[in-house]
XYZ file of C-alpha atoms in Angstrom:
301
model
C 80.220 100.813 149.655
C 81.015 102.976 146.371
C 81.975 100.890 143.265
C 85.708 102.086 143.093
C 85.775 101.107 147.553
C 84.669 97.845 146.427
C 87.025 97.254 143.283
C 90.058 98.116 146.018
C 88.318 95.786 148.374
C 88.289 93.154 145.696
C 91.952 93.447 144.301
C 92.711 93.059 148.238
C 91.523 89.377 148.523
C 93.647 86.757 148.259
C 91.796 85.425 145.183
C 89.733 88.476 143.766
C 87.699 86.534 140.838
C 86.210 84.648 143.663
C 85.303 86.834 145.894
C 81.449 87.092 146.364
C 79.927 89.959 146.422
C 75.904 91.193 146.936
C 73.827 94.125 146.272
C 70.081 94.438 146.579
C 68.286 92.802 143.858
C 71.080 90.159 143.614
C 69.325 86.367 143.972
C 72.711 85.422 146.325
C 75.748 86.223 147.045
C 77.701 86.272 143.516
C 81.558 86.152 142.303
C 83.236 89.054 141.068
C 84.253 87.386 138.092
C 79.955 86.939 136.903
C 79.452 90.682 137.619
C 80.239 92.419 134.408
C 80.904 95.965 135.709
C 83.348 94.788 138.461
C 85.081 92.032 136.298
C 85.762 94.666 133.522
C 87.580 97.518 136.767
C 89.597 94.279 137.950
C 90.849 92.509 134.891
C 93.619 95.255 134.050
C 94.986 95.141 137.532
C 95.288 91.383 137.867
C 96.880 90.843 133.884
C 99.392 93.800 134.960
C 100.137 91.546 138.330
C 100.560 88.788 136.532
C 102.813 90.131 133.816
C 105.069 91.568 136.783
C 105.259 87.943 138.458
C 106.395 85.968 135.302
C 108.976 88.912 134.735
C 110.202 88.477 138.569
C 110.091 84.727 137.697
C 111.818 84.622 134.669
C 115.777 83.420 134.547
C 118.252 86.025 133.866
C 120.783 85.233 130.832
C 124.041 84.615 131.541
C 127.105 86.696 129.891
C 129.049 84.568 128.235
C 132.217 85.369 126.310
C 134.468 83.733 123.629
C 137.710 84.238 122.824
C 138.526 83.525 119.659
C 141.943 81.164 119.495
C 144.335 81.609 115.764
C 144.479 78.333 114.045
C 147.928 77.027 114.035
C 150.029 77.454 110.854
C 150.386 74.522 109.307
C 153.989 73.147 109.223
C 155.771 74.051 105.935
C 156.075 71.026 103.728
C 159.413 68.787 103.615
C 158.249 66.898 99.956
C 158.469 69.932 97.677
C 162.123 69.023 96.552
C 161.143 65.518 95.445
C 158.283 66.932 93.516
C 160.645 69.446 91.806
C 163.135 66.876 90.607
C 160.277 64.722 89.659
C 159.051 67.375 87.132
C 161.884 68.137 86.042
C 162.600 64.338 85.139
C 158.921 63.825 83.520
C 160.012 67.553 81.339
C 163.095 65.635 79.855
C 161.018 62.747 78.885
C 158.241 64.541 77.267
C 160.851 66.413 75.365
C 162.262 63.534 74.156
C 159.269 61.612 72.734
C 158.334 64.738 70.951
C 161.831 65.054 69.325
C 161.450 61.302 68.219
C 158.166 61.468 66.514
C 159.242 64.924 64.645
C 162.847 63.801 63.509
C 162.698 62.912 59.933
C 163.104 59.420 58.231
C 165.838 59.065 56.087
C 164.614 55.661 54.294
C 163.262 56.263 50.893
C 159.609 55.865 50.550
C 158.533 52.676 48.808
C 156.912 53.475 45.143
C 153.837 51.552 44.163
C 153.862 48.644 41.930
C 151.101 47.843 39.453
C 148.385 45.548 39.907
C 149.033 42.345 39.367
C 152.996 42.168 39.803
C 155.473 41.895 42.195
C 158.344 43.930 40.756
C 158.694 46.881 38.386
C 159.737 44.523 35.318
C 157.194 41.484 36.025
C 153.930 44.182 36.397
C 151.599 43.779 33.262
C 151.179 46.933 31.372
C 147.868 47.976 33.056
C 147.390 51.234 33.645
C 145.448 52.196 37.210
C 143.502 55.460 36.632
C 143.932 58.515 39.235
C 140.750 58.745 41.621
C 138.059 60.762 39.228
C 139.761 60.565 36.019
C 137.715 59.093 32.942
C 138.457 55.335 32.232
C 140.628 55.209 29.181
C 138.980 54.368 25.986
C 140.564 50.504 25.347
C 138.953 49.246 28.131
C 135.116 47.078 27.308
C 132.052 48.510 28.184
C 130.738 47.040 30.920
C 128.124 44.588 30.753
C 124.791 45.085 32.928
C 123.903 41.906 34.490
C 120.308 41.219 34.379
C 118.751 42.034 37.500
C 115.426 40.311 39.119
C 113.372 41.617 41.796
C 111.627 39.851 44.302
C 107.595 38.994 44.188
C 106.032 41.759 45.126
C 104.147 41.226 49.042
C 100.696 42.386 49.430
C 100.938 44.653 51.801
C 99.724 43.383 55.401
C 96.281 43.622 56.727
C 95.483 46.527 59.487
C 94.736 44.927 62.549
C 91.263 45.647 63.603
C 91.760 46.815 67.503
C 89.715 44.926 70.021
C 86.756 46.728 71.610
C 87.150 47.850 75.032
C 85.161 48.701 77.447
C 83.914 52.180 78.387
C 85.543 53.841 80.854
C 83.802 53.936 84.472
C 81.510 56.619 85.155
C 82.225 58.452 88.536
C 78.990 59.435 90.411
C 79.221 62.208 92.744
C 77.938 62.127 95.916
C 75.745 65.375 96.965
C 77.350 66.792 100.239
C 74.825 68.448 102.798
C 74.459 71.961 102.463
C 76.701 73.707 104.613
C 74.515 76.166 107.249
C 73.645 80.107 106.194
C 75.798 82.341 108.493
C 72.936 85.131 108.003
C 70.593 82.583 109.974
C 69.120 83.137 113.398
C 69.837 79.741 114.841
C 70.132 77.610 118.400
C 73.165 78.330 120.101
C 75.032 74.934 120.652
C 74.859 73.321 124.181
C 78.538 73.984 125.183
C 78.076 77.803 123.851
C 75.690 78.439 126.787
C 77.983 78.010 129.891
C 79.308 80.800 128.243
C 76.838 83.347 128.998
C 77.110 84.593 132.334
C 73.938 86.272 133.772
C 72.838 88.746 136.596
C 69.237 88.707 137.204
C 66.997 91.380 139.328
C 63.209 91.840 139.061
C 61.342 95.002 138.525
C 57.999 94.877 139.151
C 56.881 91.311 137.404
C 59.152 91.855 134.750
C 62.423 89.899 134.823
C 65.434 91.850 134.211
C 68.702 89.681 133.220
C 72.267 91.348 132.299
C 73.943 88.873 130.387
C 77.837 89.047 129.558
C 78.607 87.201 125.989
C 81.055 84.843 125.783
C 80.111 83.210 122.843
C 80.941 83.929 119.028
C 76.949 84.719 118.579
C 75.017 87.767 118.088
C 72.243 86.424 120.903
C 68.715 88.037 120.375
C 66.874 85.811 123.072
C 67.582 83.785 125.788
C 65.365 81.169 127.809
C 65.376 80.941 131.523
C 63.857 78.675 134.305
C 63.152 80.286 137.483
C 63.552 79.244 140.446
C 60.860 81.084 143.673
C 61.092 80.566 147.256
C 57.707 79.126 148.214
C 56.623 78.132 151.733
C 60.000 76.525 153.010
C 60.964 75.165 149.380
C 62.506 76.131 146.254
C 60.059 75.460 143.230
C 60.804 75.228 139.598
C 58.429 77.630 136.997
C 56.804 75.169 134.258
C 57.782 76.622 131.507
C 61.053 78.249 130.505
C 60.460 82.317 130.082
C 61.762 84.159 126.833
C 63.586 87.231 127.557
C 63.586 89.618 124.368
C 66.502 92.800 124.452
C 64.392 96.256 125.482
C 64.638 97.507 121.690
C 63.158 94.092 120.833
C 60.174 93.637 122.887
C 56.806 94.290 120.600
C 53.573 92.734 121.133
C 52.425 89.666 119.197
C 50.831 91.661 116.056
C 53.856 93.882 115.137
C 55.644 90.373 115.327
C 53.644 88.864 112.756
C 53.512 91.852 110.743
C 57.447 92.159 110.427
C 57.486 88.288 109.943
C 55.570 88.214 106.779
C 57.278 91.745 105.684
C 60.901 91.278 106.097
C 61.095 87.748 107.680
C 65.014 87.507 106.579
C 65.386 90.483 108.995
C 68.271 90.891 111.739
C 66.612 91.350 114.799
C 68.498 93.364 117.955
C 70.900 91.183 120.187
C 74.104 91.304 122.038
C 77.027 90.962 120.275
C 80.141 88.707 121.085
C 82.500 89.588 124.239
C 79.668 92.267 125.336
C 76.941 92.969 127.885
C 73.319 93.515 127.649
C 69.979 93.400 128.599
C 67.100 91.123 128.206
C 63.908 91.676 129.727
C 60.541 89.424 129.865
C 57.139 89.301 131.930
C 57.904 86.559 135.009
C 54.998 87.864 137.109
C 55.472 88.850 140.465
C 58.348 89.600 142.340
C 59.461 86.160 145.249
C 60.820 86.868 147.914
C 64.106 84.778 146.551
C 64.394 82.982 143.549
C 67.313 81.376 141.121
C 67.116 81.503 137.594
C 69.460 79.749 135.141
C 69.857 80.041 130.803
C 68.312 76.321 129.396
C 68.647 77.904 125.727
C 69.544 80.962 123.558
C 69.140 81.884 119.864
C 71.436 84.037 118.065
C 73.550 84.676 114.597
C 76.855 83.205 113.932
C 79.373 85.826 113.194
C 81.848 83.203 111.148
């Protein structure tokens, strides 16, 4: 049937990723989902399904209201005529105080007596001089007493600090190298159940369409076959290295661009895409199975 028959065909089945489908030069029957062509018509239908399902399933909000309820008032006070009489009480008192402390005294302040008596008419005639006035002239010179000073101390030895011991010296320890990114390098095993393959052959060359699921640039990929012999299935010896079209040169323009530009990026598929790689597998079986045992690529972070 046409391609767009069999998308609708497809999006009919119960479960349409699983749904196997076959064309000539397919090895078996094979799911939708691994056939890159029909798995990029059917994805938008089924995400648009599913986005109608979870908005069918989803719980409707409820309306809610509130109504908002005044605050009560709160109930006049009963205490404010107790406070008012008690400042008016603590007023008169502070009034008061201050009156006492500013009245004035009506007792005669006392008069100094002279040094050395207890009355006015038993003080020796000794005249006090003001603060800062010059001493008057009948009084002795003072004497100077003779003063001595104490031994003079030698002054105390510096303390000679203890030697300590130099501080540790921290060693670093080299970390590894951390991989280039600009590298052709093995793809990691659980990286390769992410490359999903359709294989036909063409003469005895091997054809495979690979869809990339991985976060690698892959430029080759290695494959065991699998041919119908007699009444048995046999495995190929050797895995066979399948090269993209552009890629494919014989053995002396290899070496040549090896030695020339060997840091070179070679052609590949690039992540979340589909290509083709292509190798010499000999002659066409009448069925076969092949499978990806290992892939090389660039890491794009």
């Amino acid at each position: 049937m046409p391609l767009n028959q069999l998308v609708e065909s497809v999006l009919a089945q119960k479960e349409p990723r699983a749904t196997l489908v076959w064309r000539k030069g397919f090895a078996d029957w094979t799911r939708a989902e691994d056939i890159p062509e029909v798995e990029r018509r059917i994805v938008p239908f089924l995400a648009r399904k599913e986005e109608e399902e979870a908005a069918r399933r989803a719980p409707r909000p409820e309306s809610t209201s509130v109504s908002a309820r005044p605050e009560a008032a709160p109930p006049p006070s009963q205490s404010i005529p107790a406070l008012l009489y008690g400042g008016i009480a603590a007023g008169v008192a502070a009034t008061g105080f201050v009156a006492w402390l500013l009245w004035p005294s009506s007792e005669p302040a006392p008069q100094p007596l002279p040094l050395g008596g207890t009355s006015a008419d038993t003080a020796p005639a000794v005249v006090i001089p003001a603060p800062g006035a010059a001493p008057p002239s009948t009084l002795p010179p003072p004497t100077a007493a003779p003063v001595t000073l104490p031994p003079a101390t030698p002054p105390p030895a510096a303390a000679v600090p203890a030697p300590t011991a130099p501080p540790p010296v921290a060693v670093a320890t080299p970390t590894p190298a951390a991989p280039r990114l600009d590298r052709e390098m093995d793809l990691p095993k659980p990286d390769l159940i992410k490359l999903r393959q359709v294989a036909a052959w063409s003469g005895t060359t091997l054809e495979l369409t690979v869809y990339n699921g991985t976060a690698f640039r892959v430029t080759e990929v290695f494959v065991t076959v699998q041919r119908f012999v007699g009444d048995d299935m046999v495995d190929d010896e050797n895995p066979i290295r399948l090269l993209p079209p552009e890629g494919s040169v014989d053995a002396g323009v290899a070496s040549l661009l090896n030695k020339v530009a060997p840091e070179r990026a070679k052609p590949g598929v690039n992540p979340l895409d589909t290509g083709k790689f292509v190798g010499v597998a000999g002659p066409p079986p009448e069925a076969f199975r092949c499978q990806i045992v290992a892939a090389r690529g660039y890491p794009t972070r």
